[in-house]
XYZ file of C-alpha atoms in Angstrom:
613
model
C -10.934 -6.906 -17.522
C -9.649 -10.347 -18.224
C -13.330 -11.294 -18.180
C -14.213 -8.738 -20.913
C -10.959 -8.872 -23.065
C -9.228 -12.078 -23.945
C -6.003 -13.123 -22.325
C -4.422 -13.425 -25.677
C -5.411 -9.593 -26.457
C -3.838 -8.651 -23.056
C -0.649 -10.531 -23.692
C -0.497 -8.867 -27.263
C -0.828 -5.380 -25.788
C 1.929 -6.372 -23.292
C 4.173 -7.636 -25.881
C 3.683 -4.682 -28.186
C 4.494 -2.128 -25.390
C 8.148 -1.383 -24.886
C 8.477 -0.988 -21.221
C 11.632 1.010 -21.412
C 10.075 3.382 -23.884
C 6.908 3.677 -21.642
C 8.745 4.300 -18.338
C 11.169 6.751 -20.030
C 8.114 9.042 -20.404
C 8.205 9.455 -16.621
C 11.715 8.456 -15.483
C 15.171 9.489 -16.851
C 16.607 5.926 -17.453
C 20.368 5.081 -18.183
C 21.459 1.953 -19.606
C 23.328 -0.404 -17.322
C 24.195 -3.778 -18.471
C 21.014 -5.842 -19.262
C 18.927 -3.274 -17.343
C 17.958 0.324 -17.347
C 18.196 2.268 -14.086
C 16.982 5.594 -12.709
C 15.529 7.207 -9.711
C 12.232 5.655 -8.459
C 9.133 7.729 -9.358
C 7.350 6.138 -6.434
C 9.555 7.144 -3.452
C 12.101 9.687 -2.712
C 15.705 8.729 -3.193
C 19.118 10.135 -4.329
C 20.851 6.949 -5.512
C 18.983 5.061 -8.280
C 17.588 1.803 -7.206
C 14.854 1.596 -9.925
C 15.552 -1.077 -12.490
C 13.845 -1.888 -15.820
C 14.616 -5.054 -17.745
C 13.710 -4.723 -21.346
C 14.037 -8.385 -22.295
C 11.731 -9.601 -19.539
C 9.523 -6.538 -19.733
C 9.450 -5.971 -15.873
C 10.502 -3.149 -13.554
C 11.403 -3.388 -9.931
C 12.631 -0.932 -7.270
C 15.070 -2.421 -4.851
C 14.375 0.706 -2.532
C 10.674 0.489 -1.963
C 9.888 -2.890 -3.389
C 7.456 -1.741 -6.063
C 7.591 -3.885 -9.252
C 5.452 -5.187 -12.221
C 4.915 -5.083 -15.909
C 3.634 -2.273 -18.202
C 0.161 -2.471 -16.893
C 1.145 -2.254 -13.161
C 3.520 0.678 -13.875
C 0.843 2.677 -15.632
C -1.688 1.878 -12.980
C 0.395 3.131 -10.230
C 1.919 6.135 -11.992
C -1.447 7.395 -13.326
C -3.700 6.096 -10.632
C -5.626 3.951 -12.966
C -7.537 0.686 -12.467
C -6.465 -2.298 -14.593
C -9.205 -1.965 -17.309
C -8.224 1.675 -17.948
C -4.513 0.754 -18.032
C -5.395 -1.965 -20.682
C -7.427 0.459 -22.803
C -4.719 3.187 -22.617
C -1.882 0.881 -23.690
C -4.153 -0.734 -26.378
C -4.876 2.780 -27.867
C -1.176 3.694 -27.653
C -0.101 0.539 -29.409
C -2.888 0.797 -32.143
C -4.639 -2.461 -30.937
C -8.266 -2.715 -31.411
C -9.964 -4.283 -28.394
C -12.564 -6.827 -28.891
C -15.042 -6.792 -26.147
C -16.926 -10.038 -25.257
C -20.689 -10.355 -25.578
C -22.145 -9.395 -22.113
C -24.752 -11.407 -20.360
C -28.218 -9.935 -19.973
C -27.509 -9.182 -16.226
C -24.234 -7.466 -17.097
C -25.995 -5.370 -19.766
C -28.711 -4.545 -17.208
C -26.116 -3.406 -14.581
C -24.259 -1.448 -17.153
C -27.354 0.384 -18.282
C -28.212 1.195 -14.752
C -24.799 2.634 -14.000
C -24.932 4.737 -17.143
C -28.425 6.094 -16.009
C -27.129 6.892 -12.591
C -24.226 8.701 -13.854
C -26.461 10.831 -16.078
C -28.909 11.670 -13.240
C -25.906 12.825 -11.077
C -24.566 14.928 -14.045
C -27.974 16.563 -14.628
C -28.641 17.158 -10.915
C -24.930 18.670 -10.488
C -25.726 21.123 -13.375
C -29.177 22.050 -11.822
C -27.709 22.716 -8.399
C -24.729 24.563 -10.005
C -26.992 27.003 -12.004
C -29.088 27.665 -8.871
C -26.019 28.813 -7.009
C -24.596 30.788 -9.888
C -27.482 32.417 -11.561
C -30.883 31.891 -9.893
C -32.281 34.535 -7.440
C -32.989 31.626 -5.090
C -29.324 31.106 -4.689
C -28.522 34.510 -3.284
C -28.438 33.321 0.442
C -25.907 30.599 -0.645
C -23.791 33.154 -2.740
C -23.724 35.500 0.302
C -22.676 32.543 2.567
C -19.845 31.720 0.075
C -18.724 35.226 -0.055
C -18.550 35.627 3.788
C -16.478 32.633 3.820
C -14.131 34.147 1.260
C -15.079 32.011 -1.842
C -16.089 33.662 -5.121
C -17.363 32.289 -8.478
C -14.020 30.877 -9.404
C -13.986 28.345 -6.532
C -17.580 27.487 -6.980
C -16.985 26.934 -10.730
C -13.952 24.775 -10.439
C -15.622 22.451 -8.030
C -19.016 22.765 -9.581
C -20.502 23.666 -6.048
C -24.244 24.154 -6.138
C -27.268 24.917 -4.119
C -30.750 23.178 -3.628
C -33.604 25.428 -2.493
C -36.850 23.825 -2.884
C -38.819 20.696 -1.812
C -39.447 19.383 -5.277
C -37.416 21.538 -7.680
C -34.975 18.801 -8.548
C -37.759 16.146 -9.008
C -39.551 18.499 -11.445
C -36.237 19.183 -13.242
C -35.446 15.495 -13.614
C -38.908 14.824 -15.000
C -38.540 17.622 -17.467
C -35.301 16.040 -18.685
C -36.952 12.666 -19.180
C -34.956 10.899 -16.281
C -36.486 8.343 -13.949
C -37.164 9.408 -10.354
C -36.466 5.738 -9.490
C -32.798 6.150 -10.259
C -32.731 9.389 -8.363
C -34.037 7.557 -5.260
C -31.350 4.948 -5.702
C -28.664 7.722 -5.428
C -30.402 9.383 -2.552
C -31.273 12.460 -4.455
C -34.947 12.057 -3.886
C -36.933 10.541 -0.983
C -40.552 9.599 -0.707
C -42.724 12.127 0.852
C -45.350 11.466 3.570
C -49.081 11.777 2.968
C -48.743 11.353 -0.785
C -46.858 14.576 -1.288
C -44.540 13.113 -3.706
C -40.762 12.738 -3.697
C -38.676 15.514 -1.987
C -35.039 16.602 -2.179
C -33.290 15.871 1.051
C -30.484 18.243 0.081
C -32.803 21.272 0.081
C -31.623 24.469 1.661
C -27.935 23.254 1.515
C -24.697 24.056 -0.462
C -24.003 21.107 -2.694
C -20.485 19.534 -3.043
C -20.229 17.138 -6.032
C -17.952 14.025 -5.297
C -16.020 12.812 -8.372
C -14.309 9.435 -8.946
C -10.883 9.209 -10.532
C -12.395 9.584 -14.090
C -14.070 12.853 -13.175
C -17.492 11.307 -13.127
C -19.844 12.648 -10.344
C -20.805 9.636 -8.214
C -22.219 11.376 -5.085
C -23.075 14.658 -3.222
C -22.572 16.207 0.163
C -24.786 19.060 1.381
C -23.929 21.708 4.077
C -26.437 23.922 5.829
C -26.039 27.652 5.609
C -26.340 28.000 9.416
C -25.505 26.260 12.625
C -28.389 23.746 12.485
C -27.820 20.056 12.650
C -26.721 17.923 11.046
C -24.173 20.211 9.546
C -23.496 17.773 6.506
C -25.465 15.080 4.870
C -23.997 12.791 2.350
C -25.226 10.627 -0.456
C -25.892 6.892 0.532
C -23.916 4.186 -1.076
C -25.098 3.136 -4.421
C -24.010 0.950 -7.338
C -21.533 3.650 -8.343
C -20.550 5.020 -4.878
C -18.828 3.359 -2.040
C -17.777 6.103 0.582
C -14.989 3.883 1.930
C -13.215 3.853 -1.375
C -13.552 7.563 -2.372
C -11.805 10.681 -1.162
C -13.170 14.146 -1.908
C -10.878 16.136 -4.186
C -8.675 13.208 -5.133
C -9.629 13.814 -8.800
C -8.356 17.456 -8.611
C -5.520 16.658 -6.274
C -3.774 13.472 -7.666
C -1.280 15.008 -10.055
C 0.035 17.410 -7.250
C 0.121 14.520 -4.883
C 2.266 12.429 -7.151
C 4.673 15.408 -7.861
C 5.274 16.197 -4.196
C 4.985 12.686 -2.725
C 2.558 13.617 0.109
C -1.085 14.419 0.756
C -2.762 16.523 3.289
C -5.815 14.590 4.613
C -8.627 16.714 6.254
C -12.149 15.876 7.480
C -14.340 18.598 5.969
C -15.135 19.648 2.427
C -14.470 23.367 3.103
C -11.188 22.368 4.747
C -10.130 20.739 1.430
C -11.476 23.675 -0.541
C -9.535 26.122 1.689
C -6.175 24.396 1.279
C -6.621 23.634 -2.398
C -7.355 27.399 -2.961
C -4.424 28.533 -0.859
C -1.819 26.954 -2.903
C -1.734 23.368 -1.332
C -3.377 21.277 -4.147
C -2.208 18.009 -2.613
C -5.195 17.867 -0.262
C -8.062 15.394 0.026
C -10.975 14.717 2.458
C -12.821 11.675 3.686
C -16.472 11.677 2.688
C -18.191 11.542 6.082
C -16.391 8.421 7.201
C -13.230 7.318 8.962
C -10.219 6.512 6.932
C -10.316 2.930 5.627
C -7.908 0.336 4.286
C -9.246 1.017 0.787
C -8.526 4.633 1.253
C -4.997 3.733 2.353
C -4.454 1.494 -0.746
C -5.671 4.395 -2.874
C -3.356 6.978 -1.335
C -0.402 4.634 -1.565
C -0.689 4.705 -5.382
C 0.290 8.450 -5.217
C 2.114 9.383 -2.184
C 4.990 8.270 0.353
C 3.547 10.273 3.312
C 0.255 11.306 4.662
C -0.191 14.533 6.677
C -3.253 14.365 9.010
C -5.088 17.587 9.767
C -7.975 16.660 11.937
C -9.657 18.610 14.826
C -7.725 18.783 18.076
C -10.827 17.715 20.212
C -11.377 14.397 21.666
C -13.218 13.106 18.441
C -10.607 14.515 16.208
C -7.754 12.906 18.122
C -9.554 9.587 18.061
C -10.073 9.930 14.212
C -6.204 10.821 14.056
C -5.160 7.679 15.867
C -7.476 5.455 13.918
C -6.102 6.986 10.574
C -2.589 6.571 11.817
C -3.180 2.861 12.596
C -4.786 2.154 9.090
C -1.859 3.852 7.389
C 0.703 2.221 9.568
C -0.570 -1.158 8.751
C -0.293 -0.280 5.091
C 3.332 0.817 5.585
C 2.549 4.448 4.917
C 4.338 7.168 7.043
C 1.983 9.553 8.635
C 2.438 12.913 10.229
C 0.214 15.360 12.077
C -0.227 19.194 11.866
C -1.523 20.571 15.157
C -3.858 23.603 14.979
C -5.007 25.635 17.857
C -7.993 24.242 19.638
C -11.208 25.282 18.213
C -9.652 25.810 14.662
C -9.923 23.721 11.497
C -7.800 24.280 8.356
C -10.469 26.535 6.939
C -10.972 28.854 9.880
C -7.063 28.873 10.554
C -6.351 29.825 6.985
C -8.856 32.677 7.103
C -7.468 34.074 10.444
C -3.684 33.330 10.187
C -2.990 33.110 6.460
C -0.971 30.881 4.158
C 2.364 31.655 5.642
C 1.240 30.742 9.179
C 0.066 27.395 7.759
C 3.115 26.765 5.791
C 5.071 27.115 8.961
C 2.865 24.573 10.722
C 3.262 22.279 7.875
C 6.949 22.435 8.171
C 6.784 21.582 11.790
C 4.453 18.477 11.235
C 5.413 15.820 13.756
C 5.378 12.081 13.140
C 1.986 10.660 14.016
C 3.672 8.153 16.386
C 5.297 10.996 18.237
C 1.956 12.838 18.476
C 0.238 9.646 19.812
C 2.968 9.041 22.344
C 2.964 12.550 23.674
C -0.869 12.668 23.923
C -1.198 9.220 25.663
C 1.352 10.054 28.250
C -0.078 13.490 28.842
C -3.561 11.957 29.408
C -1.930 9.415 31.703
C -0.394 11.850 34.220
C 2.136 10.831 36.778
C 0.338 7.963 38.481
C 2.396 4.777 38.269
C -0.465 2.482 37.095
C -1.758 4.926 34.583
C 1.682 5.422 33.188
C 2.174 1.704 32.821
C -1.203 1.308 31.019
C -0.100 4.265 28.796
C 3.446 2.720 28.011
C 1.663 -0.620 27.164
C -0.754 1.150 24.802
C 2.141 3.003 23.174
C 4.095 -0.149 22.600
C 1.197 -1.864 21.067
C 1.254 0.867 18.404
C 5.036 0.882 18.087
C 5.136 -2.860 17.358
C 2.862 -2.354 14.235
C 5.841 -0.268 12.623
C 7.404 -2.177 9.742
C 10.847 -0.853 10.457
C 12.727 -2.376 13.355
C 15.064 0.690 13.509
C 11.997 2.941 13.776
C 10.602 0.544 16.513
C 13.881 0.867 18.487
C 14.035 4.731 18.202
C 10.535 5.086 19.450
C 11.134 2.629 22.243
C 14.169 4.803 23.293
C 11.910 7.770 23.216
C 9.369 6.141 25.152
C 11.919 5.156 27.731
C 13.052 8.521 28.146
C 9.659 10.178 28.432
C 8.069 7.498 30.717
C 11.160 6.638 32.932
C 10.477 2.924 32.188
C 13.737 0.741 31.491
C 14.418 0.524 27.805
C 15.157 -3.141 27.959
C 11.978 -3.936 29.601
C 10.067 -1.969 26.990
C 12.010 -3.950 24.250
C 10.851 -7.289 25.978
C 7.243 -6.125 25.878
C 7.617 -5.060 22.110
C 9.109 -8.394 21.323
C 6.291 -10.174 23.033
C 3.634 -8.126 21.110
C 5.078 -8.981 17.681
C 5.827 -12.454 18.583
C 9.590 -12.078 17.903
C 10.476 -13.975 21.154
C 9.078 -17.158 19.630
C 10.796 -16.660 16.252
C 14.369 -16.449 17.447
C 16.533 -18.704 15.358
C 18.740 -21.474 17.233
C 22.405 -20.803 17.628
C 24.803 -22.953 15.436
C 26.679 -24.096 18.492
C 24.491 -25.185 21.467
C 26.500 -25.414 24.650
C 27.946 -28.816 25.477
C 26.899 -30.866 28.483
C 29.290 -32.655 30.735
C 28.076 -36.181 30.055
C 28.199 -35.832 26.240
C 30.603 -33.067 25.074
C 29.547 -31.923 21.569
C 32.121 -30.570 19.140
C 31.733 -27.102 17.711
C 30.917 -26.922 14.003
C 33.789 -26.443 11.656
C 34.570 -22.926 10.383
C 33.203 -22.205 6.782
C 35.639 -22.772 4.038
C 35.850 -21.116 0.557
C 33.939 -23.055 -2.000
C 35.790 -24.749 -4.917
C 36.065 -22.495 -8.052
C 37.032 -19.491 -5.915
C 33.291 -18.519 -5.173
C 32.481 -17.769 -1.561
C 28.957 -16.364 -1.235
C 29.099 -12.956 0.452
C 28.363 -12.957 4.116
C 26.156 -9.828 3.845
C 22.426 -10.247 3.958
C 20.476 -11.089 0.730
C 19.279 -8.243 -1.478
C 15.809 -9.755 -2.015
C 14.905 -11.417 1.249
C 16.945 -10.436 4.404
C 16.592 -14.004 5.876
C 17.779 -15.770 2.769
C 21.305 -16.821 2.143
C 23.042 -15.285 -0.946
C 23.482 -18.686 -2.156
C 19.844 -19.479 -2.238
C 19.120 -16.163 -3.901
C 21.950 -16.656 -6.467
C 20.900 -20.237 -7.257
C 17.234 -19.033 -7.908
C 18.632 -16.309 -10.137
C 20.563 -18.723 -12.320
C 17.575 -20.949 -12.717
C 15.236 -18.017 -13.522
C 17.656 -16.555 -16.008
C 18.130 -20.124 -17.627
C 21.882 -20.154 -16.771
C 21.303 -23.593 -15.313
C 18.511 -26.049 -16.120
C 15.858 -27.509 -13.940
C 17.417 -30.994 -14.347
C 20.740 -29.702 -13.023
C 18.927 -28.483 -9.952
C 16.921 -31.661 -9.546
C 20.198 -33.716 -9.954
C 21.912 -31.711 -7.303
C 19.103 -32.105 -4.783
C 16.092 -30.191 -5.908
C 14.202 -28.079 -3.400
C 15.948 -29.822 -0.518
C 18.984 -27.584 -1.278
C 17.146 -24.701 0.055
C 17.143 -23.992 3.812
C 14.461 -21.248 4.054
C 10.815 -22.382 3.364
C 9.941 -19.344 1.208
C 13.069 -19.956 -0.915
C 12.038 -23.611 -1.093
C 8.564 -22.740 -2.180
C 9.962 -20.393 -4.870
C 12.317 -23.122 -6.241
C 9.426 -25.619 -6.391
C 7.306 -22.957 -8.313
C 10.079 -22.519 -10.782
C 10.831 -26.230 -11.225
C 7.261 -26.831 -11.886
C 7.074 -24.219 -14.500
C 10.257 -25.203 -16.313
C 10.202 -26.877 -19.657
C 12.925 -28.409 -21.780
C 13.657 -25.051 -23.380
C 13.815 -23.312 -19.939
C 11.690 -20.842 -17.987
C 9.644 -17.923 -19.513
C 8.411 -15.797 -16.675
C 5.911 -13.885 -18.646
C 3.972 -17.076 -19.312
C 3.078 -17.657 -15.634
C 3.736 -14.529 -13.487
C 0.151 -13.056 -14.102
C -1.275 -16.098 -12.311
C 0.885 -15.646 -9.196
C -0.052 -13.723 -5.975
C 1.208 -10.186 -5.861
C 3.975 -11.027 -3.348
C 5.373 -13.909 -5.173
C 5.315 -11.928 -8.522
C 7.185 -9.128 -6.780
C 9.794 -11.538 -5.431
C 10.377 -13.135 -8.796
C 10.866 -9.784 -10.502
C 13.335 -8.718 -7.774
C 15.288 -11.891 -8.297
C 15.154 -11.537 -12.098
C 16.682 -8.042 -11.904
C 19.637 -8.787 -9.665
C 22.985 -7.510 -10.651
C 24.658 -10.208 -12.830
C 28.192 -8.966 -12.100
C 28.409 -11.616 -9.552
C 28.679 -14.174 -12.535
C 31.738 -12.632 -13.863
C 33.942 -15.670 -12.942
C 31.685 -17.951 -14.836
C 28.317 -19.556 -14.363
C 29.786 -23.016 -13.676
C 31.931 -21.797 -10.919
C 29.070 -19.726 -9.435
C 26.652 -22.811 -9.631
C 29.245 -25.185 -8.098
C 30.015 -22.563 -5.230
C 26.298 -22.157 -4.481
C 25.837 -25.915 -4.356
C 28.788 -26.332 -2.013
C 27.715 -23.625 0.290
C 24.035 -24.825 0.419
C 25.044 -28.408 0.919
C 27.369 -27.428 3.702
C 24.520 -25.493 5.310
C 22.244 -28.572 5.021
C 24.780 -30.699 6.870
C 24.985 -28.004 9.603
C 21.225 -28.128 9.936
C 21.261 -31.995 10.184
C 24.050 -31.649 12.758
C 22.058 -29.272 14.888
C 18.927 -31.512 14.616
C 21.093 -34.361 15.799
C 22.519 -32.327 18.636
C 19.144 -31.387 19.829
C 17.918 -35.109 19.831
C 20.919 -36.203 21.667
C 20.385 -33.573 24.246
C 16.767 -34.679 24.719
C 18.061 -38.207 25.335
C 20.549 -36.884 27.995
C 17.679 -35.003 29.753
C 15.534 -38.059 30.502
C 14.798 -39.915 27.174
C 12.966 -43.245 27.393
C 15.265 -46.188 28.353
C 13.953 -48.025 25.241
C 15.613 -45.613 22.886
C 19.192 -46.379 23.377
C 19.639 -47.953 19.971
C 18.064 -44.861 18.385
C 20.582 -42.697 20.330
C 23.468 -44.768 19.101
C 22.199 -44.403 15.559
C 22.164 -40.655 16.009
C 25.777 -40.698 17.293
C 26.812 -42.571 14.205
C 25.047 -39.996 12.035
C 26.520 -37.130 13.867
C 30.050 -38.509 13.273
C 29.312 -38.932 9.600
C 28.159 -35.326 9.354
C 31.525 -33.898 10.405
């Protein structure tokens, strides 16, 4: 969008939109100091952790980590892409957008896309009319009736039927539409022996596939008998990419947002069956496995994905692949187990809504399902059980929560009979945690060179002792680093004060040091204005900045000067400790066989060590 609308116009829209007023349409906010707080609309919580800062026009959730400006909030809450969010807020603010003059290539692509949408629209109407009204659609109407679907379901999804070799081609030509565009969309294919283009969907029920704006971008066709292939799907085109689209998402998105979860199925009729039965939060993949793009899409709307795939070998394989994709995106997944040979559509017809609701209530975590299945397949043989355990640990190590990892490792130990500590060692090895352990503050002394213990921490001048609890923003940062960045970001202290005190060398953790360098580089004589540079940052750094900017300022109650002084003292003390640790390590290396020519260097280190006490 920034290539079509000027940055100045985007900034004007941002400035003219009151973020508190916008978010208040979706979240009940209460005024709390400089911020407004409420329950996060993007994850389930009982204690408010969602914070909105009116002055800086940012929001951040300390529970799930989501944050951003007015555009990113609207994109996530409404499932919009950036251009649509800009247009919506521009209209809301009464701002007229000035589109740039497109290049000839851009104009050509846009004209083609418009034609393709039009061809799909006309084709869908043609197919739908055949199913609903034409005598040729009677076999398809009977098929739908046998499966329990009437005119209402067919109308809501605009389901259709294609019955003849060249009926669609003739209809498109009568409407003045180019058959070349229909070929691009896969609606027509060249016939053999100069027989003309034919309809590859003929003899099939037709399911239109919509994008998030409700436009028809593709079709799926199902046979009316047991012949193969059961389904065919539109090929990819300039308006359709199957790895980014989910069938039924256009109809299901509001329900998904409201309940916070989605039911993910494989078949079009499975989606239709659950939607009709009162489970509107259901979508289906379009003839492909779940992709990372799908997961990104689902993450806009839900906090959990419930998988309902077949229980045969292929279905389980698809379940485990989907679980891995979702896991890597940090989305919890669960599995509903249906009897073998049943899919959601057939189960609903045989057992009914109440029976399905019971199954939904008993959905087990995807990891638990995976563990049980892998161990069951392995049997009781020792070698097979070891391989199964290794396979399960590989999956456990991908979980983002260490607590969740530990719970599943305990469960695996209980089920497999393998020692828990051994499983933890394997898990640590998989995720590389063994190589990332931090050194202790007090390495053991050797007999030839007894090394003193570091002094106990003392309270900093001014009565400010940074809390020992972990940072609110980054668990591995110290509170002093976090607080000092907050002081700088909120213009309580100047960049010159930070530079005079030691600059980025004050910060012990590399990420905190990088953030400090970023803020110091952006600072001017009048201070920092985050809105002027945050749009150019990577998403992770932008979120981090917003989290820092929205920290509770109650910690400044004893005065900014005292807090600043306390932070400097604590950080400088930690820097000394770090240098002492480095000196200790170097001295130990000398003891363990350093070169004879390094005596002078060792003596210098001893002098430095004494000075660091």
